Coordinates of C-alpha atoms in Angstrom, one line a residue:
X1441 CA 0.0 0.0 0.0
X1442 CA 1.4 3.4 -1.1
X1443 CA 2.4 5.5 1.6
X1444 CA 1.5 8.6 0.3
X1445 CA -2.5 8.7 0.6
X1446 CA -4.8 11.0 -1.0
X1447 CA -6.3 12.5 1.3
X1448 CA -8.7 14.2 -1.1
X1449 CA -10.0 10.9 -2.4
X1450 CA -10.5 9.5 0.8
X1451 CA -12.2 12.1 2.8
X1452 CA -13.0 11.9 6.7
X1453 CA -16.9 11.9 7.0
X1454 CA -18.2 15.2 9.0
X1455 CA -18.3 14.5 12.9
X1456 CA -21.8 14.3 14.4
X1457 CA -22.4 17.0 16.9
X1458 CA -22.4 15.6 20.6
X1459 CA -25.7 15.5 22.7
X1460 CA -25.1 17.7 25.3
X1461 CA -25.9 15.4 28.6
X1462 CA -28.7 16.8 30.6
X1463 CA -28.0 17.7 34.2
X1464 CA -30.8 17.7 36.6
X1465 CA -30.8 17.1 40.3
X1466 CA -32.7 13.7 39.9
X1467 CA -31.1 10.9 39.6
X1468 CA -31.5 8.5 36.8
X1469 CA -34.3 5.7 37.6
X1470 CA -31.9 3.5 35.0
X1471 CA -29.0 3.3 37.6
X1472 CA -30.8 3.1 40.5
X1473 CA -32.9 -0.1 39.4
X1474 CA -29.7 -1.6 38.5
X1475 CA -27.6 -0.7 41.8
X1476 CA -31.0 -2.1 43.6
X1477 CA -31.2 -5.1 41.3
X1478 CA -27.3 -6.3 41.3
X1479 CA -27.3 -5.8 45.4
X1480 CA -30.8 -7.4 46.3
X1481 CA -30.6 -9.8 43.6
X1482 CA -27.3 -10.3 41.5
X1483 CA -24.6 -10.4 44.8
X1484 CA -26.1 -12.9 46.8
X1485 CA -26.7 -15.3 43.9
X1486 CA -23.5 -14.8 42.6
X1487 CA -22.2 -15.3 46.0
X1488 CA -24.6 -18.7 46.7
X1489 CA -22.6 -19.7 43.2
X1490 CA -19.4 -19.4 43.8
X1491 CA -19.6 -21.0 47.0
X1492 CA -20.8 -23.9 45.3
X1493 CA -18.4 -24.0 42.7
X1494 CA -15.8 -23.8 45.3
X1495 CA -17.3 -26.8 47.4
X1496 CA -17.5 -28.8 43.8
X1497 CA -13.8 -27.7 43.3
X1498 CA -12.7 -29.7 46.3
X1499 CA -14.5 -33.0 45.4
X1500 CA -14.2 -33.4 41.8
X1501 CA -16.4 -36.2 40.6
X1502 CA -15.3 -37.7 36.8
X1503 CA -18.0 -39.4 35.7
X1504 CA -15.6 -41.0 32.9
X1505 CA -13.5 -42.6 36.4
X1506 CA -16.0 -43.9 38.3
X1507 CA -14.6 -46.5 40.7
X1508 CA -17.3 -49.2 41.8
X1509 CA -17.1 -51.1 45.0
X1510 CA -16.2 -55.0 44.7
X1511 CA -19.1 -57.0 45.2
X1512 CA -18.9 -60.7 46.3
X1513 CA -18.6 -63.3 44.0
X1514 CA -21.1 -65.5 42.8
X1515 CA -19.9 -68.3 45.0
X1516 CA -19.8 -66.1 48.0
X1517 CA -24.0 -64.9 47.5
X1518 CA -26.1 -67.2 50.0
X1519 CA -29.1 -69.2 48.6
X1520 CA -31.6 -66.6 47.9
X1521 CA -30.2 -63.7 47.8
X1522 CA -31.0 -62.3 44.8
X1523 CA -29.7 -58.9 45.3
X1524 CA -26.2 -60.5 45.7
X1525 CA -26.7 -62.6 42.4
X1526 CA -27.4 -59.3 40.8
X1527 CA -24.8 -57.1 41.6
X1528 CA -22.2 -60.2 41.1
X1529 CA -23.7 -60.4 37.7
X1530 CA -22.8 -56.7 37.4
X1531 CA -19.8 -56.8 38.3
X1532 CA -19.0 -60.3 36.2
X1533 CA -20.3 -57.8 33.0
X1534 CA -17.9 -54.8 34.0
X1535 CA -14.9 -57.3 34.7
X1536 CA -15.6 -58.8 31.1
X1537 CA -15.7 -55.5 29.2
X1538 CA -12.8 -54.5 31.4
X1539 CA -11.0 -57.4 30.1
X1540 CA -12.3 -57.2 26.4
X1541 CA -11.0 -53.5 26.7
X1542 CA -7.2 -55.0 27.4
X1543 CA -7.1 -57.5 24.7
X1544 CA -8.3 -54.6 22.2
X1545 CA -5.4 -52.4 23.9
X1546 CA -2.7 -54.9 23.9
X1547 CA -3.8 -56.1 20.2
X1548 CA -3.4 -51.7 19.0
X1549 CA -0.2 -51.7 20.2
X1550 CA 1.3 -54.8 18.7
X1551 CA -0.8 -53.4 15.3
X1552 CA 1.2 -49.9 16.0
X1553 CA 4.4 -51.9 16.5
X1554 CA 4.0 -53.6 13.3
X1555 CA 3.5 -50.7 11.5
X1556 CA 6.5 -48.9 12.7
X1557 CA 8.6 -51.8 12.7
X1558 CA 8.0 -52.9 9.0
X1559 CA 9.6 -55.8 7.9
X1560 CA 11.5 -56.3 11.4
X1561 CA 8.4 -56.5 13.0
X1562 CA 9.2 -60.3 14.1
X1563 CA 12.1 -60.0 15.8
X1564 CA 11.5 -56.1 17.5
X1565 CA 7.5 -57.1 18.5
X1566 CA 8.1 -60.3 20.0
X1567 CA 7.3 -59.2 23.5
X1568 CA 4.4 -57.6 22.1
X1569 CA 3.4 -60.6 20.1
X1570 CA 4.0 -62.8 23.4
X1571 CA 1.8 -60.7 25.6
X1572 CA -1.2 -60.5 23.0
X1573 CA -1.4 -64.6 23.0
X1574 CA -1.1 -64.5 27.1
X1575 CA -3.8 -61.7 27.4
X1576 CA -5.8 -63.6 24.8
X1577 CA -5.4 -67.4 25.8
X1578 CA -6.2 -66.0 29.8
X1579 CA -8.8 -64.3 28.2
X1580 CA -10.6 -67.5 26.2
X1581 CA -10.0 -69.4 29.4
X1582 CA -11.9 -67.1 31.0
X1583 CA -14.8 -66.3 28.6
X1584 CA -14.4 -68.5 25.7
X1585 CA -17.4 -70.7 24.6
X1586 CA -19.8 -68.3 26.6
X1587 CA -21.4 -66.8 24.0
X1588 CA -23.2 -63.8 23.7
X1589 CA -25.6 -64.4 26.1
X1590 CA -23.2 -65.5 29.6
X1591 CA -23.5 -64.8 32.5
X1592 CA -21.6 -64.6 35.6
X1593 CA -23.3 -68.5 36.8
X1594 CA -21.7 -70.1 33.5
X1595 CA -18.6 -68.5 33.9
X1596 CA -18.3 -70.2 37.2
X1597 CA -19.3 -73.5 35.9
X1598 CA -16.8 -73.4 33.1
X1599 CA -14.7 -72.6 36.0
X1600 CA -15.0 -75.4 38.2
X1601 CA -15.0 -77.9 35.3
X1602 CA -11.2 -76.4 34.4
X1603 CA -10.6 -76.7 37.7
X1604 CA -11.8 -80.7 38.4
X1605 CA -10.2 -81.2 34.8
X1606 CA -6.8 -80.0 36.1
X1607 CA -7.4 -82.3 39.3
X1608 CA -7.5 -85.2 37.4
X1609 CA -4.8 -84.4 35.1
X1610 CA -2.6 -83.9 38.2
X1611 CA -4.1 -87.3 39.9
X1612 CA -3.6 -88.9 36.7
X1613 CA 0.1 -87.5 36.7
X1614 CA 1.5 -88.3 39.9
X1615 CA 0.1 -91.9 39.6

């Protein structure tokens, strides 16, 4: 842009002629409302807010960390209690997703290691390749042959069935 303007082309528009403010020995109704209204109204809700906020500032709550109690196991609920089979049923779907959720985690990273690792990825992503197949064979031992539709009661069976089958297999052993 040139430096030298034209100051004849671009012409500064005429100033208005200020309002001359009216001085009278009444106050303005306008600022007296809104003194009344921010002291009777605005301050103590503003104050009431803060407070709040402050009290909130001390005890954060993240809904996204939310830490739930351990409930008993299913073995642990007496007969009849179906509160106790309910919650451990909860908490058998939580511990599931939590687990799905590490497998999925653990199976990214050895994706990510691949990819950075190109053709080495055999030799520099073998402790990632070793933890995937622990994660996913405890994992299967765990959940595997459920089905959509288990619940916390067949988990425990296919439990104790592993567990009588690894009895034998250790009586049949030692014999």
């Amino acid at each position: 842009m040139p430096e030298d303007r034209d100051w004849e082309a671009y012409k500064v528009p005429p100033t208005r002629t200020p309002v001359s403010e009216r001085i009278t020995s009444v106050p303005n109704p306008v600022t007296f409302i809104q003194t009344v209204f921010n002291y009777v109204i605005d301050a103590p809700v503003t104050f009431v807010r803060e407070w709040i906020e402050r009290q909130q500032a001390k005890n954060k709550f993240y809904y996204y960390h939310q830490k739930f109690r351990r409930v008993p196991d299913l073995s642990e609920c007496l007969e009849g209690d179906y509160l106790c089979f309910f919650e451990a049923e909860a908490q058998w779907r939580r511990d599931r997703m939590v687990d799905q959720e590490i497998v999925e985690i653990i199976r990214e990273r050895l994706g990510a290691c691949k990819q950075r690792e190109g053709p080495n990825q055999f030799q520099n992503c073998a402790k990632e390749m070793e933890q995937l197949a622990q994660v996913t064979k405890a994992y299967q031992d765990r959940y595997g042959d459920l089905g959509v539709h288990g619940n916390a009661r067949t988990c425990l069976m296919k439990q104790k069935h592993r567990m009588m089958e690894e009895r034998k297999a250790q009586a049949s052993a030692s014999q």
